[in-house]
Amino acid sequence: MLLIRLIWAAAVSISAGLTGQLSTGLAVIVGIWVLLIVLISVAPWPRTRLRWPRESGIAIDLTFVLGSIALTGLATSPLLWSLLIGGLLGGMAFGWLAALAFPGLGASVLLAFSFLSGSIQVEELAGAGRALLTVLALTPVAGWIGVWLHQHHGGPELDGSGGVRRDRSMLDLAVEINVAAASEDFHTKFIDLALGGLTAERAEEVRVALLLPVGGGFTLAAGRNATPEGFVLTTPNGLIAEALDSGQLTYADAASHDPALERLGLAHGSQVAVCVPLIMSGQVEGALVLAHSNKGFFTRSRLDRLDAIGTLGGITLHNARIVRELEIERDRIMETEEESRRKLARNLHDGPTQTIAAVAMRLNFAGRLIERDREAAQREIKTLEEIARQTTREIRHMLFTLRPLVLESKGLVSALYQLASKMHETHGQAVHVEAEMNVSDGLDMSKQAVVFFIAEEAINNAHKYAEAANIWVELQRTEAEGIVLEVRDDGVGFNVGAVDANYEQRGSLGMVNMRERSELVNGVLHIESAEGEGTRIILEVPVAGKT
């Protein structure tokens, strides 16, 4: 509207000059009008740019127009045509009713003032009436031009409720997007919502693609008049790259020559295109790309709606991704806990359960032996006592590994030293721990628990399967503010690839468990081994970050 107002002000001055009505007073009025237009419309203000108020803006325009007419003869002024600015701007801002009302209001005020001031004579009335009727007859034309400019070059909503209606529309849109997010075909519904506000002729010709990040590129999740879904755009460039780099809605008027749009099937027959980046907290969640054959299709109001959809879509996709990640992590935790229960059941079955069953049978044998050979019976009872003590140590060791209280009370390093002591006490296994007592300071307790679990699993595997005489455990701090756990042994070693491929082997399950646990704390696990050369397991865990 700024350009229209400036052209109108210039036309008023030129018309007055051509008819000999240009005066100092008129020049001052037009100058103030232009200055006010520029200040309100384009001057940068703190935090935001002041927008020209639609209702008061047109009222101000009419006031200056009426002032110009008053200085040049009122109802007989050669500037009566300038009342048409009310029809033009009213049509752009509010539609047909306003286009007809504003010039009529201006003409009524002008006639009333002319009669009251006595500035119009009876003999001039017919000529003034014809001039005003001509202006009013041209008002629908000005209104039609205003409505057309709104539809094809953007403008505010055509209703009197102004921002309230737009706010309500955005609120309804946000609700619709959130409801659609819960459905399985969200991507298709999101496109439907994006196209829902583009009500215009040939709207069905819009080409649209919803892109979601995958690997180093983007996959086409849903589209209309585009390449089939599932297509992967490995190197986005042109319009899409520009929009993603800027983080803002980007418009291009050479869509048919954009290579990325060509690969997406959006360039054929298209003259203009728009890319709306879907971003939340600096994270690219996707991009919505639209193209059309009509250069005037993407009006300002439609671009504003698409921009709002982009903001809402970025938030929704971000939340959906977080929910998916949480669900995956939840399932992983549940599987890890289930494997821990299975491991406990196996250990109880292979260890204490078998031992207690054997003790029961040997007690029965010792009872019968007492009657025949008391010395042999005493030796058997002594053996049973040692078996019972060993079983007690094994059960205590299991309880310790399930919930090492020392880990909660004294920290990771003390827990590792106690684990080494219990391995030697229970199984006679030599475990050598090298760590400074404060090495785990600042490490979250949940991360300490994961590090302890992986150390216990690695030590247990080395004892059971590697036939290792010695196991070394080292814990140290890295320069990058992380913790590194290293567990190595001098056992028989194994083929890492072969064991990884056989998930039924208990050793393989143990490695899977260690990897899954390390991922829970954003850690990295390395396993190095070769047959006859021992095994080396390294875990790197950041002190800060995901838990």
Coordinates of C-alpha atoms in Angstrom, one line a residue:
M1 CA 0.0 0.0 0.0
L2 CA 2.9 2.4 0.5
L3 CA 3.6 2.6 -3.2
I4 CA 0.0 3.3 -4.0
R5 CA -0.2 6.1 -1.4
L6 CA 3.0 7.7 -2.8
I7 CA 1.7 7.5 -6.4
W8 CA -1.6 9.0 -5.2
A9 CA 0.0 11.9 -3.4
A10 CA 2.2 12.6 -6.5
A11 CA -0.9 12.5 -8.8
V12 CA -2.8 14.9 -6.5
S13 CA 0.1 17.4 -6.8
I14 CA 0.4 17.0 -10.6
S15 CA -3.3 17.3 -11.1
A16 CA -3.4 20.5 -9.0
G17 CA -0.5 21.9 -11.0
L18 CA -2.1 21.2 -14.3
T19 CA -5.4 22.9 -13.3
G20 CA -3.7 25.9 -11.8
Q21 CA -4.7 24.9 -8.2
L22 CA -1.3 24.2 -6.8
S23 CA -0.7 26.4 -3.8
T24 CA 1.6 26.6 -0.8
G25 CA -1.1 25.2 1.5
L26 CA -1.7 22.3 -0.8
A27 CA 2.0 21.6 -1.1
V28 CA 2.3 21.6 2.7
I29 CA -0.7 19.2 3.1
V30 CA 0.7 16.8 0.5
G31 CA 4.2 17.0 2.0
I32 CA 3.0 16.2 5.5
W33 CA 1.0 13.3 4.0
V34 CA 4.0 11.9 2.2
L35 CA 6.2 12.3 5.3
L36 CA 3.7 10.6 7.5
I37 CA 3.3 7.7 5.0
V38 CA 7.1 7.2 4.9
L39 CA 7.6 7.4 8.7
I40 CA 4.8 5.0 9.6
S41 CA 5.4 2.5 6.7
V42 CA 9.1 2.1 6.4
A43 CA 10.9 3.7 9.3
P44 CA 12.6 1.0 11.4
W45 CA 11.5 1.1 15.1
P46 CA 13.1 -0.8 18.0
R47 CA 12.3 -4.5 18.1
T48 CA 9.8 -4.4 15.2
R49 CA 8.6 -2.3 12.3
L50 CA 5.4 -0.2 12.9
R51 CA 2.6 -1.4 10.6
W52 CA 0.2 1.1 8.9
P53 CA -3.1 0.5 10.8
R54 CA -5.7 -0.4 8.2
E55 CA -8.8 1.4 9.5
S56 CA -7.0 4.6 10.7
G57 CA -4.6 4.5 7.7
I58 CA -7.5 4.8 5.2
A59 CA -9.1 7.4 7.4
I60 CA -5.9 9.5 7.4
D61 CA -5.7 9.1 3.6
L62 CA -9.3 10.4 3.2
T63 CA -8.5 13.3 5.7
F64 CA -5.6 14.5 3.6
V65 CA -7.6 14.0 0.3
L66 CA -10.5 16.0 1.7
G67 CA -8.0 18.7 2.9
S68 CA -6.6 18.9 -0.6
I69 CA -10.1 19.1 -2.1
A70 CA -11.0 21.8 0.4
L71 CA -8.1 24.0 -0.6
T72 CA -9.0 23.6 -4.3
G73 CA -12.7 24.4 -4.4
L74 CA -14.5 21.8 -2.3
A75 CA -17.3 20.3 -4.3
T76 CA -16.1 22.0 -7.5
S77 CA -12.5 20.9 -7.0
P78 CA -10.6 19.3 -9.9
L79 CA -9.3 16.8 -7.3
L80 CA -12.6 15.1 -6.6
W81 CA -11.2 12.0 -8.4
S82 CA -8.7 11.5 -5.5
L83 CA -11.6 10.2 -3.3
L84 CA -11.2 7.0 -5.2
I85 CA -8.2 6.2 -3.0
G86 CA -10.7 5.1 -0.4
G87 CA -12.2 2.6 -2.8
L88 CA -8.9 1.2 -3.9
L89 CA -7.3 0.8 -0.4
G90 CA -10.7 -0.2 1.1
G91 CA -10.9 -3.0 -1.5
M92 CA -7.4 -4.1 -0.7
A93 CA -7.9 -4.1 3.0
F94 CA -11.5 -5.1 3.6
G95 CA -13.2 -6.1 0.4
W96 CA -16.2 -4.8 -1.6
L97 CA -18.3 -3.3 1.1
A98 CA -15.4 -1.1 2.3
A99 CA -14.5 -0.2 -1.2
L100 CA -17.9 1.3 -1.8
A101 CA -18.3 2.8 1.7
F102 CA -15.1 4.9 2.0
P103 CA -15.5 7.0 -1.1
G104 CA -19.2 7.5 -0.3
L105 CA -18.3 8.6 3.2
G106 CA -15.8 11.1 1.8
A107 CA -18.3 12.5 -0.7
S108 CA -21.0 12.9 2.0
V109 CA -18.5 14.8 4.3
L110 CA -17.5 17.0 1.4
L111 CA -21.1 17.9 0.4
A112 CA -22.1 18.5 4.0
F113 CA -19.2 20.8 4.6
S114 CA -19.8 22.6 1.3
F115 CA -23.4 23.4 2.1
L116 CA -22.7 24.4 5.7
S117 CA -19.9 26.7 4.7
G118 CA -21.9 28.2 1.9
S119 CA -19.0 27.7 -0.5
I120 CA -21.1 26.1 -3.2
Q121 CA -23.7 28.1 -5.2
V122 CA -27.0 26.8 -6.6
E123 CA -25.8 27.2 -10.1
E124 CA -22.7 25.1 -9.3
L125 CA -24.7 22.3 -7.7
A126 CA -25.5 20.5 -10.9
G127 CA -21.9 20.4 -12.0
A128 CA -20.6 19.3 -8.6
G129 CA -23.3 16.6 -8.4
R130 CA -22.3 15.2 -11.8
A131 CA -18.6 15.2 -10.8
L132 CA -19.4 13.4 -7.5
L133 CA -21.7 10.9 -9.3
T134 CA -18.9 10.2 -11.7
V135 CA -16.5 9.5 -8.9
L136 CA -19.0 7.3 -7.1
A137 CA -19.7 5.5 -10.4
L138 CA -16.0 4.8 -10.7
T139 CA -15.8 3.6 -7.1
P140 CA -16.7 -0.1 -8.0
V141 CA -13.8 -0.1 -10.5
A142 CA -11.4 1.1 -7.9
G143 CA -12.8 -1.4 -5.5
W144 CA -12.4 -4.2 -8.0
I145 CA -8.8 -3.2 -8.6
G146 CA -8.2 -3.2 -4.9
V147 CA -9.7 -6.7 -4.4
W148 CA -7.8 -8.0 -7.4
L149 CA -4.5 -6.6 -6.0
H150 CA -5.2 -8.3 -2.7
Q151 CA -5.9 -11.7 -4.3
H152 CA -2.9 -11.6 -6.6
H153 CA -0.2 -9.6 -4.8
G154 CA -1.1 -10.2 -1.1
G155 CA -2.6 -8.1 1.6
P156 CA -4.3 -8.3 4.9
E157 CA -7.4 -10.5 5.5
L158 CA -10.6 -9.2 3.9
D159 CA -12.7 -8.8 7.1
G160 CA -13.3 -6.2 9.7
S161 CA -12.1 -8.3 12.6
G162 CA -8.5 -7.8 11.6
G163 CA -5.8 -9.5 13.7
V164 CA -8.4 -11.3 15.8
R165 CA -9.5 -13.4 12.9
R166 CA -6.0 -14.1 11.8
D167 CA -5.0 -15.1 15.4
R168 CA -8.0 -17.4 15.5
S169 CA -7.1 -18.9 12.2
M170 CA -3.6 -19.6 13.4
L171 CA -4.9 -21.1 16.6
D172 CA -7.2 -23.4 14.6
L173 CA -4.4 -24.3 12.3
A174 CA -2.1 -25.2 15.3
V175 CA -4.9 -27.4 16.8
E176 CA -5.4 -29.2 13.4
I177 CA -1.7 -29.9 13.0
N178 CA -1.4 -31.3 16.5
V179 CA -4.4 -33.5 16.0
A180 CA -3.0 -34.7 12.7
A181 CA 0.4 -35.5 14.3
A182 CA -1.3 -38.3 16.2
S183 CA -2.3 -40.1 13.0
E184 CA -0.3 -42.6 11.0
D185 CA -0.6 -40.5 7.8
F186 CA 0.5 -37.2 9.4
H187 CA 2.7 -36.3 6.5
T188 CA -0.1 -36.5 4.0
K189 CA -2.5 -34.5 6.3
F190 CA 0.2 -31.9 6.9
I191 CA 0.3 -31.3 3.1
D192 CA -3.5 -31.1 3.0
L193 CA -3.4 -28.4 5.8
A194 CA -0.7 -26.5 3.9
L195 CA -2.8 -26.5 0.7
G196 CA -6.0 -25.8 2.6
G197 CA -5.3 -22.1 2.9
L198 CA -4.3 -21.6 -0.8
T199 CA -7.9 -21.1 -2.0
A200 CA -7.6 -19.7 -5.5
E201 CA -8.1 -20.6 -9.1
R202 CA -5.8 -23.4 -10.3
A203 CA -4.9 -24.2 -6.7
E204 CA -5.1 -27.9 -7.6
E205 CA -2.0 -27.3 -9.9
V206 CA 0.2 -26.7 -6.9
R207 CA 3.2 -29.0 -6.8
V208 CA 4.3 -29.8 -3.3
A209 CA 6.8 -32.0 -1.5
L210 CA 7.4 -32.6 2.2
L211 CA 11.1 -33.4 2.8
L212 CA 12.4 -35.0 6.0
P213 CA 16.1 -35.4 6.9
V214 CA 17.6 -38.9 6.5
G215 CA 21.3 -39.6 6.6
G216 CA 23.1 -36.7 4.8
G217 CA 20.1 -35.8 2.7
F218 CA 16.3 -35.6 2.6
T219 CA 13.6 -38.1 1.7
L220 CA 10.3 -37.2 0.1
A221 CA 7.8 -38.2 2.8
A222 CA 4.7 -37.0 1.0
G223 CA 3.9 -35.0 -2.1
R224 CA 1.4 -33.8 -4.7
N225 CA 2.2 -33.8 -8.4
A226 CA 5.7 -34.7 -7.5
T227 CA 8.2 -37.5 -7.6
P228 CA 7.0 -40.7 -5.8
E229 CA 7.4 -40.9 -2.1
G230 CA 10.6 -42.4 -0.8
F231 CA 12.8 -40.5 -3.2
V232 CA 16.0 -39.4 -1.5
L233 CA 17.5 -36.0 -2.3
T234 CA 21.2 -36.5 -1.4
T235 CA 22.4 -33.0 -2.2
P236 CA 19.8 -30.2 -1.8
N237 CA 20.9 -27.1 -3.6
G238 CA 19.3 -24.0 -5.2
L239 CA 16.1 -22.8 -3.5
I240 CA 16.1 -25.6 -0.9
A241 CA 19.7 -25.0 0.2
E242 CA 19.1 -21.3 0.4
A243 CA 16.0 -21.7 2.6
L244 CA 17.7 -24.2 4.9
D245 CA 20.8 -22.0 5.2
S246 CA 18.8 -18.8 6.0
G247 CA 16.2 -20.6 8.1
Q248 CA 13.5 -18.5 6.5
L249 CA 10.8 -18.9 3.9
T250 CA 12.5 -18.4 0.5
Y251 CA 10.8 -17.5 -2.8
A252 CA 12.2 -18.1 -6.3
D253 CA 10.8 -17.0 -9.6
A254 CA 12.9 -19.4 -11.8
A255 CA 11.6 -22.7 -10.6
S256 CA 11.9 -24.5 -13.9
H257 CA 15.7 -24.1 -13.8
D258 CA 16.3 -25.3 -10.2
P259 CA 18.1 -28.7 -10.3
A260 CA 16.8 -29.9 -6.9
L261 CA 13.2 -29.0 -7.9
E262 CA 13.7 -31.0 -11.1
R263 CA 14.8 -34.1 -9.2
L264 CA 11.7 -33.7 -7.0
G265 CA 9.4 -33.4 -10.0
L266 CA 8.4 -29.9 -9.0
A267 CA 10.0 -27.9 -11.8
H268 CA 8.1 -29.0 -14.9
G269 CA 5.7 -26.3 -16.0
S270 CA 6.4 -24.2 -12.8
Q271 CA 7.3 -20.6 -12.9
V272 CA 7.6 -19.8 -9.1
A273 CA 8.5 -21.9 -6.1
V274 CA 8.6 -21.5 -2.3
C275 CA 10.6 -23.4 0.2
V276 CA 9.5 -23.3 3.9
P277 CA 12.1 -24.7 6.2
L278 CA 10.7 -26.6 9.2
I279 CA 13.1 -25.8 12.0
M280 CA 12.9 -26.0 15.8
S281 CA 15.6 -24.8 18.2
G282 CA 18.1 -24.6 15.3
Q283 CA 17.5 -28.2 14.3
V284 CA 16.3 -28.8 10.8
E285 CA 13.2 -31.1 11.0
G286 CA 12.3 -30.9 7.3
A287 CA 11.3 -28.6 4.5
L288 CA 8.0 -27.9 2.6
V289 CA 8.5 -27.1 -1.0
L290 CA 5.7 -25.7 -3.3
A291 CA 5.7 -24.7 -6.9
H292 CA 3.1 -23.3 -9.3
S293 CA 2.9 -22.2 -13.0
N294 CA 1.2 -18.9 -12.2
K295 CA 3.7 -16.2 -11.1
G296 CA 1.1 -14.3 -9.1
F297 CA -0.1 -17.4 -7.2
F298 CA 2.0 -17.0 -4.0
T299 CA 0.5 -13.8 -2.7
R300 CA 1.7 -12.1 0.5
S301 CA -1.2 -13.5 2.6
R302 CA -0.5 -17.0 1.3
L303 CA 3.2 -16.7 2.0
D304 CA 2.4 -15.5 5.6
R305 CA 0.1 -18.6 6.1
L306 CA 2.8 -20.9 4.7
D307 CA 5.4 -19.3 7.0
A308 CA 3.1 -19.9 10.0
I309 CA 2.6 -23.5 8.9
G310 CA 6.3 -23.9 8.7
T311 CA 6.8 -22.7 12.3
L312 CA 4.0 -25.0 13.6
G313 CA 5.2 -27.9 11.4
G314 CA 8.8 -27.6 12.7
I315 CA 7.5 -27.7 16.3
T316 CA 5.3 -30.7 15.6
L317 CA 7.9 -32.7 13.7
H318 CA 10.5 -31.9 16.4
N319 CA 8.1 -33.2 19.1
A320 CA 7.2 -36.3 17.1
R321 CA 10.9 -37.1 16.6
I322 CA 11.6 -36.7 20.3
V323 CA 8.7 -39.0 21.1
R324 CA 10.0 -41.6 18.7
E325 CA 13.5 -41.4 20.2
L326 CA 12.0 -41.8 23.7
E327 CA 9.9 -44.8 22.6
I328 CA 13.0 -46.4 21.1
E329 CA 15.0 -45.7 24.2
R330 CA 12.2 -47.0 26.4
D331 CA 12.1 -50.2 24.4
R332 CA 15.9 -50.6 24.5
I333 CA 15.8 -50.1 28.3
M334 CA 13.1 -52.6 28.7
E335 CA 15.0 -55.1 26.6
T336 CA 18.1 -54.5 28.5
E337 CA 16.3 -55.1 31.8
E338 CA 14.7 -58.2 30.4
E339 CA 18.1 -59.5 29.4
S340 CA 19.4 -58.7 32.9
R341 CA 16.6 -60.9 34.3
R342 CA 17.4 -63.7 31.9
K343 CA 21.0 -63.5 32.8
L344 CA 20.2 -63.7 36.5
A345 CA 17.9 -66.7 35.8
R346 CA 20.7 -68.4 33.9
N347 CA 23.3 -67.7 36.6
L348 CA 21.0 -69.0 39.3
H349 CA 20.2 -72.1 37.3
D350 CA 23.8 -72.8 36.3
G351 CA 25.2 -71.9 39.8
P352 CA 23.4 -72.0 43.1
T353 CA 20.4 -74.0 41.9
Q354 CA 22.6 -76.9 40.6
T355 CA 24.9 -76.7 43.7
I356 CA 22.0 -76.8 46.1
A357 CA 20.5 -79.8 44.3
A358 CA 23.8 -81.5 44.6
V359 CA 24.1 -80.6 48.3
A360 CA 20.6 -82.2 48.9
M361 CA 21.7 -85.5 47.2
R362 CA 25.1 -85.6 49.1
L363 CA 23.3 -84.9 52.4
N364 CA 21.2 -87.9 51.8
F365 CA 24.3 -89.9 51.0
A366 CA 26.1 -88.6 54.1
G367 CA 23.1 -89.6 56.2
R368 CA 23.3 -93.2 55.1
L369 CA 27.1 -93.2 55.4
I370 CA 27.0 -92.3 59.1
E371 CA 25.7 -95.7 60.0
R372 CA 28.5 -97.5 58.1
D373 CA 31.5 -95.2 58.2
R374 CA 31.4 -92.2 60.6
E375 CA 34.9 -90.9 59.5
A376 CA 33.8 -90.9 55.8
A377 CA 30.6 -89.3 56.7
Q378 CA 32.4 -86.5 58.6
R379 CA 34.6 -85.9 55.6
E380 CA 31.5 -85.7 53.4
I381 CA 29.9 -83.2 55.7
K382 CA 33.1 -81.1 55.7
T383 CA 33.0 -81.1 51.9
L384 CA 29.3 -80.1 52.0
E385 CA 30.1 -77.2 54.4
E386 CA 32.7 -75.9 51.9
I387 CA 30.3 -76.2 49.0
A388 CA 27.6 -74.3 51.0
R389 CA 30.1 -71.6 51.8
Q390 CA 31.1 -71.3 48.2
T391 CA 27.4 -71.1 47.1
T392 CA 26.9 -68.4 49.7
R393 CA 29.8 -66.4 48.2
E394 CA 28.4 -66.9 44.7
I395 CA 24.9 -65.7 45.8
R396 CA 26.5 -62.6 47.5
H397 CA 28.5 -61.9 44.4
M398 CA 25.3 -62.0 42.3
L399 CA 23.5 -59.7 44.7
F400 CA 26.5 -57.3 44.6
T401 CA 26.5 -57.2 40.8
L402 CA 22.7 -56.7 40.8
R403 CA 22.9 -53.7 43.1
P404 CA 26.4 -52.7 44.3
L405 CA 25.6 -50.5 47.3
V406 CA 29.2 -49.4 47.5
L407 CA 28.6 -47.7 44.1
E408 CA 25.9 -45.5 45.6
S409 CA 27.8 -44.8 48.8
K410 CA 31.4 -44.5 47.7
G411 CA 31.4 -44.2 43.9
L412 CA 32.5 -46.1 40.8
V413 CA 36.2 -46.6 41.7
S414 CA 35.5 -48.2 45.1
A415 CA 32.9 -50.4 43.4
L416 CA 35.4 -51.6 40.8
Y417 CA 37.9 -52.4 43.6
Q418 CA 35.3 -54.3 45.5
L419 CA 34.2 -56.2 42.3
A420 CA 37.9 -57.3 41.8
S421 CA 38.1 -58.4 45.4
K422 CA 34.9 -60.5 45.2
M423 CA 36.0 -62.1 41.9
H424 CA 39.2 -63.2 43.6
E425 CA 37.3 -64.4 46.7
T426 CA 34.5 -66.2 44.8
H427 CA 36.3 -67.5 41.7
G428 CA 40.0 -67.1 42.4
Q429 CA 40.2 -64.8 39.4
A430 CA 43.0 -62.2 39.4
V431 CA 41.6 -58.8 38.6
H432 CA 43.9 -55.8 38.7
V433 CA 42.3 -52.3 39.0
E434 CA 44.2 -49.1 38.1
A435 CA 42.2 -45.9 38.8
E436 CA 42.5 -42.7 40.8
M437 CA 39.8 -42.4 43.4
N438 CA 38.6 -39.0 42.0
V439 CA 38.5 -40.0 38.4
S440 CA 34.7 -40.4 38.3
D441 CA 34.0 -37.0 40.0
G442 CA 31.3 -35.2 38.1
L443 CA 30.0 -38.3 36.4
D444 CA 26.3 -38.8 36.9
M445 CA 25.3 -41.8 39.0
S446 CA 23.3 -43.3 36.2
K447 CA 26.4 -43.2 34.0
Q448 CA 28.6 -44.7 36.8
A449 CA 26.1 -47.6 37.0
V450 CA 26.4 -48.2 33.3
V451 CA 30.2 -48.1 33.4
F452 CA 30.1 -50.5 36.3
F453 CA 27.7 -52.9 34.5
I454 CA 29.9 -53.0 31.4
A455 CA 33.1 -53.6 33.5
E456 CA 31.3 -56.4 35.3
E457 CA 30.1 -57.9 32.1
A458 CA 33.5 -57.7 30.5
I459 CA 35.2 -59.3 33.6
N460 CA 32.6 -62.0 33.8
N461 CA 33.0 -62.9 30.1
A462 CA 36.8 -63.0 30.4
H463 CA 36.5 -65.3 33.4
K464 CA 33.9 -67.6 31.9
Y465 CA 34.9 -67.9 28.3
A466 CA 38.5 -66.5 27.8
E467 CA 40.2 -68.8 30.4
A468 CA 42.2 -65.6 31.4
A469 CA 44.7 -65.8 34.2
N470 CA 44.7 -62.0 34.6
I471 CA 42.2 -59.3 33.9
W472 CA 43.2 -55.6 34.0
V473 CA 40.7 -52.8 34.5
E474 CA 41.8 -49.2 33.9
L475 CA 39.7 -46.1 34.4
Q476 CA 41.0 -42.7 33.4
R477 CA 39.9 -39.2 32.5
T478 CA 40.3 -37.8 29.0
E479 CA 41.2 -34.3 27.8
A480 CA 37.8 -34.0 26.3
E481 CA 36.1 -34.2 29.7
G482 CA 35.1 -37.8 29.4
I483 CA 35.8 -41.2 31.1
V484 CA 37.5 -44.1 29.4
L485 CA 37.1 -47.6 30.8
E486 CA 39.5 -50.3 29.5
V487 CA 39.2 -54.0 30.3
R488 CA 41.7 -56.4 28.9
D489 CA 42.8 -60.0 29.6
D490 CA 45.4 -62.5 28.6
G491 CA 42.9 -65.2 27.6
V492 CA 42.3 -67.2 24.5
G493 CA 40.6 -64.4 22.6
F494 CA 38.0 -64.8 19.9
N495 CA 36.8 -63.8 16.4
V496 CA 34.7 -60.7 17.1
G497 CA 32.9 -60.8 13.7
A498 CA 32.0 -64.5 14.1
V499 CA 30.6 -64.0 17.6
D500 CA 28.7 -60.9 16.6
A501 CA 27.0 -62.9 13.9
N502 CA 25.8 -65.6 16.4
Y503 CA 23.3 -64.0 18.7
E504 CA 22.5 -67.3 20.4
Q505 CA 25.9 -67.5 22.0
R506 CA 25.9 -66.1 25.5
G507 CA 29.2 -64.2 24.8
S508 CA 27.5 -62.5 21.9
L509 CA 24.5 -61.6 24.0
G510 CA 26.9 -60.1 26.5
M511 CA 28.5 -57.9 23.9
V512 CA 25.1 -56.8 22.6
N513 CA 24.1 -55.9 26.1
M514 CA 27.3 -53.8 26.6
R515 CA 26.7 -52.0 23.3
E516 CA 23.1 -51.2 24.1
R517 CA 24.1 -50.0 27.6
S518 CA 26.8 -47.7 26.2
E519 CA 24.3 -46.1 23.8
L520 CA 22.0 -45.2 26.7
V521 CA 24.7 -42.8 28.1
N522 CA 25.8 -41.6 24.6
G523 CA 29.0 -43.7 25.0
V524 CA 31.1 -45.4 22.4
L525 CA 32.2 -49.1 22.8
H526 CA 35.2 -50.7 21.0
I527 CA 35.9 -54.4 21.2
E528 CA 39.3 -55.7 20.0
S529 CA 40.2 -59.4 20.0
A530 CA 41.8 -62.2 18.1
E531 CA 42.1 -65.9 18.7
G532 CA 45.1 -66.6 21.0
E533 CA 45.8 -62.8 21.7
G534 CA 43.3 -61.9 24.5
T535 CA 40.6 -59.3 24.4
R536 CA 40.5 -55.6 24.9
I537 CA 37.3 -53.7 25.6
I538 CA 37.2 -49.8 25.6
L539 CA 34.3 -47.7 26.7
E540 CA 34.3 -43.9 26.2
V541 CA 31.6 -41.9 28.1
P542 CA 31.2 -38.1 28.1
V543 CA 30.9 -36.7 31.6
A544 CA 28.2 -34.2 30.5
G545 CA 25.3 -34.7 28.1
K546 CA 22.7 -37.4 27.6
T547 CA 22.0 -39.8 30.4

